[in-house]
Coordinates of C-alpha atoms and ligand atoms in Angstrom, one line a residue:
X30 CA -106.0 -100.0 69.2
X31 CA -102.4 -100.9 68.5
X32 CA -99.7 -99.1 71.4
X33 CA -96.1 -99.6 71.7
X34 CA -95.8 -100.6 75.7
X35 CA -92.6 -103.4 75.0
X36 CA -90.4 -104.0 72.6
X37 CA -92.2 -107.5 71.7
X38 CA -95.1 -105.4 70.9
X39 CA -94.3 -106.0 67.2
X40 CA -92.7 -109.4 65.3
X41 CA -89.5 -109.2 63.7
X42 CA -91.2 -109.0 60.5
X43 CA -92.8 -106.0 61.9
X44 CA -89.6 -104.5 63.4
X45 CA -87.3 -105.3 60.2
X46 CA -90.3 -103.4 58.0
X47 CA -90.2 -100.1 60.6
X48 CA -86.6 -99.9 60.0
X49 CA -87.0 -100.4 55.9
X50 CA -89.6 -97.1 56.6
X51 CA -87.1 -95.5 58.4
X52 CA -84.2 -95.9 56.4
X53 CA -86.6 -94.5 53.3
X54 CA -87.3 -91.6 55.5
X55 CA -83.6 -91.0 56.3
X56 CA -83.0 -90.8 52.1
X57 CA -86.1 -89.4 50.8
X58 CA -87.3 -86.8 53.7
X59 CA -89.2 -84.7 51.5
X60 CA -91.5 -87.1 50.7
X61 CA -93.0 -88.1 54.0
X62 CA -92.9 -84.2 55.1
X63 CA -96.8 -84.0 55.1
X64 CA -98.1 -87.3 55.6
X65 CA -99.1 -86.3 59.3
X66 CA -100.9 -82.5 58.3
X67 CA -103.5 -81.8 60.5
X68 CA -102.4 -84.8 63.0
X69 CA -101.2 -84.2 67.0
X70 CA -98.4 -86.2 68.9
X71 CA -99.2 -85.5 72.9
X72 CA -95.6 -86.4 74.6
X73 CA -96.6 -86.2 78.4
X74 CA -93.2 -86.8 80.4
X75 CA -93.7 -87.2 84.1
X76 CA -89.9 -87.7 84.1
X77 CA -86.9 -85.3 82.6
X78 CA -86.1 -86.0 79.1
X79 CA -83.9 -84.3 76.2
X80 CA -83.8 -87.0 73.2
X81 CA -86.9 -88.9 73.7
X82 CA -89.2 -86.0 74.2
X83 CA -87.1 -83.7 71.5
X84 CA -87.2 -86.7 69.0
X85 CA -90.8 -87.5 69.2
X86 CA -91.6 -83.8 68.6
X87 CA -89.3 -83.1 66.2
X88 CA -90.1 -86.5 64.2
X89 CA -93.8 -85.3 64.6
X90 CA -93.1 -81.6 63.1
X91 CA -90.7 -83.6 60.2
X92 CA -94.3 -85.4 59.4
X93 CA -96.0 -81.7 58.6
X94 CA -97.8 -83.0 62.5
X95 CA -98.5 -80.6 65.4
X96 CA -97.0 -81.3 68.9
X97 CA -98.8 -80.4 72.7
X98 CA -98.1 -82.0 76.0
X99 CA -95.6 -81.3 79.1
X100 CA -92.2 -81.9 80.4
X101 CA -92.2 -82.8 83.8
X102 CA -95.0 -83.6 86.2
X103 CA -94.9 -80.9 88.3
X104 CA -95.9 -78.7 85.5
X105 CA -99.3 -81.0 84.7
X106 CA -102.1 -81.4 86.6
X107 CA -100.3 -84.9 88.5
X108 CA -99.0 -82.4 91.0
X109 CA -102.7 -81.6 91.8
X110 CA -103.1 -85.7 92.1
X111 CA -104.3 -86.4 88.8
X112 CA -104.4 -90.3 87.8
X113 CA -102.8 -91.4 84.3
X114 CA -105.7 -92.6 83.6
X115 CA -107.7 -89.9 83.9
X116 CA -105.3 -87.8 82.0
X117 CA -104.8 -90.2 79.1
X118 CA -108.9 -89.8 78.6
X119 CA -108.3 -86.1 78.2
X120 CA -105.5 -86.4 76.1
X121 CA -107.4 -88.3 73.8
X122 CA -110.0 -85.6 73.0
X123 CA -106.7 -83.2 72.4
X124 CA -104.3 -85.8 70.1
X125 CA -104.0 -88.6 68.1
X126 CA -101.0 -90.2 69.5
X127 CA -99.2 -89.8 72.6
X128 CA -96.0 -91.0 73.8
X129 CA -95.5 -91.1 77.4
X130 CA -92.5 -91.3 79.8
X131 CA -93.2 -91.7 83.7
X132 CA -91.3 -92.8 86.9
X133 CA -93.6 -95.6 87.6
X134 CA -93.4 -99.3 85.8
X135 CA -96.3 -99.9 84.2
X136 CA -97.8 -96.3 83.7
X137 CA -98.0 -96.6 80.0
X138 CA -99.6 -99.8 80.1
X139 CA -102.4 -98.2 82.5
X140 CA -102.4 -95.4 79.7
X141 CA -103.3 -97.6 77.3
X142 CA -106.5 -99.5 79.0
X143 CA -108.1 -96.2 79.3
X144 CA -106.7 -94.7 76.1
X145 CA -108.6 -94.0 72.4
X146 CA -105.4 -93.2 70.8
X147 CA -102.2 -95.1 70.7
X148 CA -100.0 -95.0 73.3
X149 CA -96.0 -95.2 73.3
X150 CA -94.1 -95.8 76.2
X151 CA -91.4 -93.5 76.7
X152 CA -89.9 -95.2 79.2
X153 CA -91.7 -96.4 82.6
X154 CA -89.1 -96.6 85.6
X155 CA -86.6 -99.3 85.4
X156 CA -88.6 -101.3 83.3
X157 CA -88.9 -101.4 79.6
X158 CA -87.8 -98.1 76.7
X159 CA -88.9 -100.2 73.6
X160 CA -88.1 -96.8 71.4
X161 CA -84.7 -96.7 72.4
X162 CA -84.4 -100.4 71.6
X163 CA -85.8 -99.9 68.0
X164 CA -83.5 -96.6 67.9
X165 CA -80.4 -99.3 68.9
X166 CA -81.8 -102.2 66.2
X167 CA -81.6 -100.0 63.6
X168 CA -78.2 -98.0 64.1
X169 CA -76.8 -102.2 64.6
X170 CA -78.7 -103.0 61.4
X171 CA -77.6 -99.8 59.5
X172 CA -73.8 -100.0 60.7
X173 CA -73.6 -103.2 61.1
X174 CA -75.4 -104.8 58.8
X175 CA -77.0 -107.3 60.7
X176 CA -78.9 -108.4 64.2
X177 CA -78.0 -111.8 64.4
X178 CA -74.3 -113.2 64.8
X179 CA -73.0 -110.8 67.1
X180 CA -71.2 -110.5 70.5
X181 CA -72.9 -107.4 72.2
X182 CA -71.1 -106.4 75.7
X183 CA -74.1 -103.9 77.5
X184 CA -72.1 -102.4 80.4
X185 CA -72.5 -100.2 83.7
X186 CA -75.9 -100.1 85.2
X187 CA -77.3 -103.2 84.5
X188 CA -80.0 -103.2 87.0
X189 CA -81.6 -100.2 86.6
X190 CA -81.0 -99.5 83.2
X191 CA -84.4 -100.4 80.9
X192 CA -82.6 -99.7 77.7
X193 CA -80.4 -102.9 78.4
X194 CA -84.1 -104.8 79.3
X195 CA -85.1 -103.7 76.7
X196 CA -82.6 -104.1 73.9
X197 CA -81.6 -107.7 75.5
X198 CA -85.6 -108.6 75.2
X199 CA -85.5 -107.3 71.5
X200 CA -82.2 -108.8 70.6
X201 CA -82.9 -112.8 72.1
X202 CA -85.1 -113.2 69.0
X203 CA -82.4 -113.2 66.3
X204 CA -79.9 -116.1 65.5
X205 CA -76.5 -116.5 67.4
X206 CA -76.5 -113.2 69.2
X207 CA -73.9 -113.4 72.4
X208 CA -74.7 -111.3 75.2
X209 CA -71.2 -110.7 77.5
X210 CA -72.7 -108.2 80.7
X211 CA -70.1 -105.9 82.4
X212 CA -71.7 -104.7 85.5
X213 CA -70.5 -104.5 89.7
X214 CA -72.1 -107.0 91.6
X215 CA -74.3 -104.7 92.9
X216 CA -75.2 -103.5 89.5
X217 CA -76.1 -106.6 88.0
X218 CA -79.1 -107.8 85.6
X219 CA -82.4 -108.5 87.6
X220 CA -82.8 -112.2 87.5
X221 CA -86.0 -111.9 85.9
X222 CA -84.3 -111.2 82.7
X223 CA -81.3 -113.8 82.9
X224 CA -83.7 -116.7 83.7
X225 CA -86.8 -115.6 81.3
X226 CA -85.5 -113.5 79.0
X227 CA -81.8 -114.9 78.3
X228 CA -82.1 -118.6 79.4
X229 CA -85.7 -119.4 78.8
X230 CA -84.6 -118.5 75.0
X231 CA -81.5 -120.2 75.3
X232 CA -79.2 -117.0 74.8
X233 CA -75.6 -117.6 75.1
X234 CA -74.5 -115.0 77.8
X235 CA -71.1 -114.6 80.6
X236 CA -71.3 -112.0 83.2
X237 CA -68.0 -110.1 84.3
X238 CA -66.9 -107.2 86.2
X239 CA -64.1 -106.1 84.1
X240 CA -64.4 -104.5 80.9
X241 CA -61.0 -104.7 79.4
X242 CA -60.7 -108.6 79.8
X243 CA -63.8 -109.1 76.7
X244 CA -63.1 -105.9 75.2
X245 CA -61.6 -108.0 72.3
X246 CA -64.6 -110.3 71.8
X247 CA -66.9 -107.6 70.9
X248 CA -68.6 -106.3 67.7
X249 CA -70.9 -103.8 69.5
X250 CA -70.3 -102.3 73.6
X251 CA -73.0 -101.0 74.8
X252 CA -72.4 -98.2 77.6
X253 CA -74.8 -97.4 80.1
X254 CA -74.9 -94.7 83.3
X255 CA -75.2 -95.0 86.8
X256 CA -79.1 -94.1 87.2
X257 CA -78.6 -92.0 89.7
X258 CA -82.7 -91.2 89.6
X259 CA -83.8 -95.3 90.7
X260 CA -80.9 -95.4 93.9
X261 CA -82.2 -94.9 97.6
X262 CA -79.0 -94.2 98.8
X263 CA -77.1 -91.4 97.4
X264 CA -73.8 -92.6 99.1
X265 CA -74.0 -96.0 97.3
X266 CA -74.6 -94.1 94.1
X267 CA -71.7 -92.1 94.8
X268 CA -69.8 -95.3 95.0
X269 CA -70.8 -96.9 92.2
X270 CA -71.0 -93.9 89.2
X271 CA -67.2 -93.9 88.0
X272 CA -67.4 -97.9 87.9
X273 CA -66.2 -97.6 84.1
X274 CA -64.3 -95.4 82.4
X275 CA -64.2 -96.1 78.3
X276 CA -61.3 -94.0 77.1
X277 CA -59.2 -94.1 74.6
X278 CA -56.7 -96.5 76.2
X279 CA -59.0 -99.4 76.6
X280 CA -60.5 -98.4 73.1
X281 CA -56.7 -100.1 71.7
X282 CA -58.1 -103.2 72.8
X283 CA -61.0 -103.3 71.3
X284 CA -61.7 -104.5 67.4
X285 CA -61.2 -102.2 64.2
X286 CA -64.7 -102.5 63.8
X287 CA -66.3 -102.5 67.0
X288 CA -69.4 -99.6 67.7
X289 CA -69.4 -97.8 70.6
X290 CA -73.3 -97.0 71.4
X291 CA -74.5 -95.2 74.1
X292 CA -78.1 -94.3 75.1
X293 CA -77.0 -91.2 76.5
X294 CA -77.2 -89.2 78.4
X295 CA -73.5 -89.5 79.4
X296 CA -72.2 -88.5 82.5
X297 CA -68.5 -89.7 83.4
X298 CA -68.8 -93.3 81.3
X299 CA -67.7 -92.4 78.3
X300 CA -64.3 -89.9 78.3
X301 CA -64.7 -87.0 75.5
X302 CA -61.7 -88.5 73.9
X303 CA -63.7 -91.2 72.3
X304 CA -65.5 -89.3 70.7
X305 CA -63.4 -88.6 67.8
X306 CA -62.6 -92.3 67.6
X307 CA -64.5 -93.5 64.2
X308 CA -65.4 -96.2 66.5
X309 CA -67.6 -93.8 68.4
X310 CA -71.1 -93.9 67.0
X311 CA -73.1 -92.8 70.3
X312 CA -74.0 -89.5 68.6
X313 CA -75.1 -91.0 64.9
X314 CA -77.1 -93.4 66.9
X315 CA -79.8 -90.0 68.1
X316 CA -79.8 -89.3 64.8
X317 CA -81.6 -92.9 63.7
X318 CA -83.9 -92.1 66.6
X319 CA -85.9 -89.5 64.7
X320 CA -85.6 -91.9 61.9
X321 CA -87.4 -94.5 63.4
X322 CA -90.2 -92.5 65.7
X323 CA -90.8 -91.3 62.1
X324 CA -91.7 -94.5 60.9
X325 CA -93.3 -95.7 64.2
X326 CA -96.0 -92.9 64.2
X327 CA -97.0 -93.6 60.9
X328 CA -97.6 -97.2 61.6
X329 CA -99.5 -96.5 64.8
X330 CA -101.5 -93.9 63.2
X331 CA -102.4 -96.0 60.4
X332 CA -103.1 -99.0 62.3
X333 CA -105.4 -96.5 64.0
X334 CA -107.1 -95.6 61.2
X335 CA -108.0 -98.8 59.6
Ligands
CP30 N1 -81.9 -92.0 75.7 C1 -82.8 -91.3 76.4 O1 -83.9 -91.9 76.8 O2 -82.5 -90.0 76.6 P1 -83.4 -89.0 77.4 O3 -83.6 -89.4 78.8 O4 -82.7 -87.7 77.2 O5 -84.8 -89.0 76.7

């Protein structure tokens, strides 16, 4: 059984091939608007979500596909002390797929050693969100043009953030990519990832603190939020959750041609005026991410069928 837990889970081969699928998709809709009939997506999110859980559904529903499952843990039978893996078994009898977002690192993964159907991690704590990384690959491959000769700057939470893991994990494997990290001190990249992930594979990478000295350098900046959600202390978050501002007067620094992506959701990191810069393609990027959950259930499902 093939699952999406990482974003290493498939080759570049694999991952330039998903995109090719969804780019058809985002041209040709119409054709691929049955080729799930009479298939279920489970999404069971033990943590709030709008565009990963809305995506998923509403990528399964574009596929002529049925959607079941629940929002928030408290709603499912976790609150009565339920184990993931108990509840992935059951899920199994109900769908075909299921992708699953919970607080805890590693949740999918248990999913999916107890699982009959594939599993997709929606996102597990502060670790890993490999569908937002193929969402971010292919609005950089679409706008862009390309994944590999780039200077990407991934700013704000760089510690708790998994879609900067993530994205840094997927993006090491293509040629002459430049990572520059804007983050506090306190707020910095876990050293797991700068020693195995970007110097094991020889990444060329610079960490700084302020944003406006290497807005000039980049082709892509990456904005993150505070995660409020993964900080014990509430004063500390407090202190750290207006670190950056991106507004429109550090946006005259930056390239003609740079992208302004953005996970979302935003809080206070991005001010509303950018968003009318052309620049600004946060909101175009959400759009790709039905594209590409699109594609990724139909490879999942017929990996599952063979
Ligand atoms: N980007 C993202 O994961 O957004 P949600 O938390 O709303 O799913």
């Amino acid at each position: 059984m093939r699952h999406l837990l990482n974003p290493l889970d498939f080759s570049v081969e694999e991952l330039n091939e998903l995109m090719d699928v969804a780019l058809d998709i985002s041209k040709h809709p119409d054709q691929y608007s049955e080729c799930c009939k009479g298939k279920k997506i489970a999404t069971l999110f033990y943590e709030p979500s709008t565009r990963t859980r809305l995506s998923f559904e509403a990528a399964m529903l574009n596929l002529g596909g049925s959607v079941l499952g629940f929002s928030s843990a408290a709603s499912s039978s976790a609150s009565k002390g339920e184990s993931v893996a108990d509840t992935i078994r059951m899920v199994s009898c109900y769908a075909d797929i299921c992708a699953m977002r919970h607080p805890k690192e590693g949740a999918p993964l248990v999913a999916s050693l107890h699982s009959s159907i594939p599993v997709i991690n929606a996102g597990d704590g502060g670790h890993q969100h490999p569908t937002q990384t193929l969402t971010d690959l292919m609005t950089i491959r679409t706008l862009k043009g390309r994944l590999d000769h780039i200077t990407i700057g991934l700013c704000g939470d760089l510690k708790f953030g998994r879609t900067v893991h993530s994205l840094i994990n997927a993006l090491v494997r293509y040629e002459n990519v430049r990572f520059v990290l804007i983050s506090p001190n306190e707020l910095r990249i876990p050293d797991y990832i700068r020693q195995e992930v970007l110097s094991d594979n020889h990444a060329e990478f610079k960490e700084v603190t302020q944003l406006e000295e290497v807005m000039s350098e980049l082709d892509i900046l990456y904005m993150t939020r505070v995660q409020r959600e993964r900080f014990f202390n509430e004063e500390e978050y407090i202190r750290m959750k207006d670190c950056y501002i991106l507004d429109a007067k550090k946006m005259e620094l930056a390239r003609s041609d740079m992208l302004v992506l953005h996970p979302l959701p935003r809080v206070n990191e991005i001010s509303v005026e950018v968003d009318k810069d052309p620049r600004a393609k946060y909101f175009e990027q959400v759009q790709f991410g039905v594209y590409i959950r699109m594609a990724l259930i139909l490879k999942l499902l017929e990996e599952a069928s063979k």
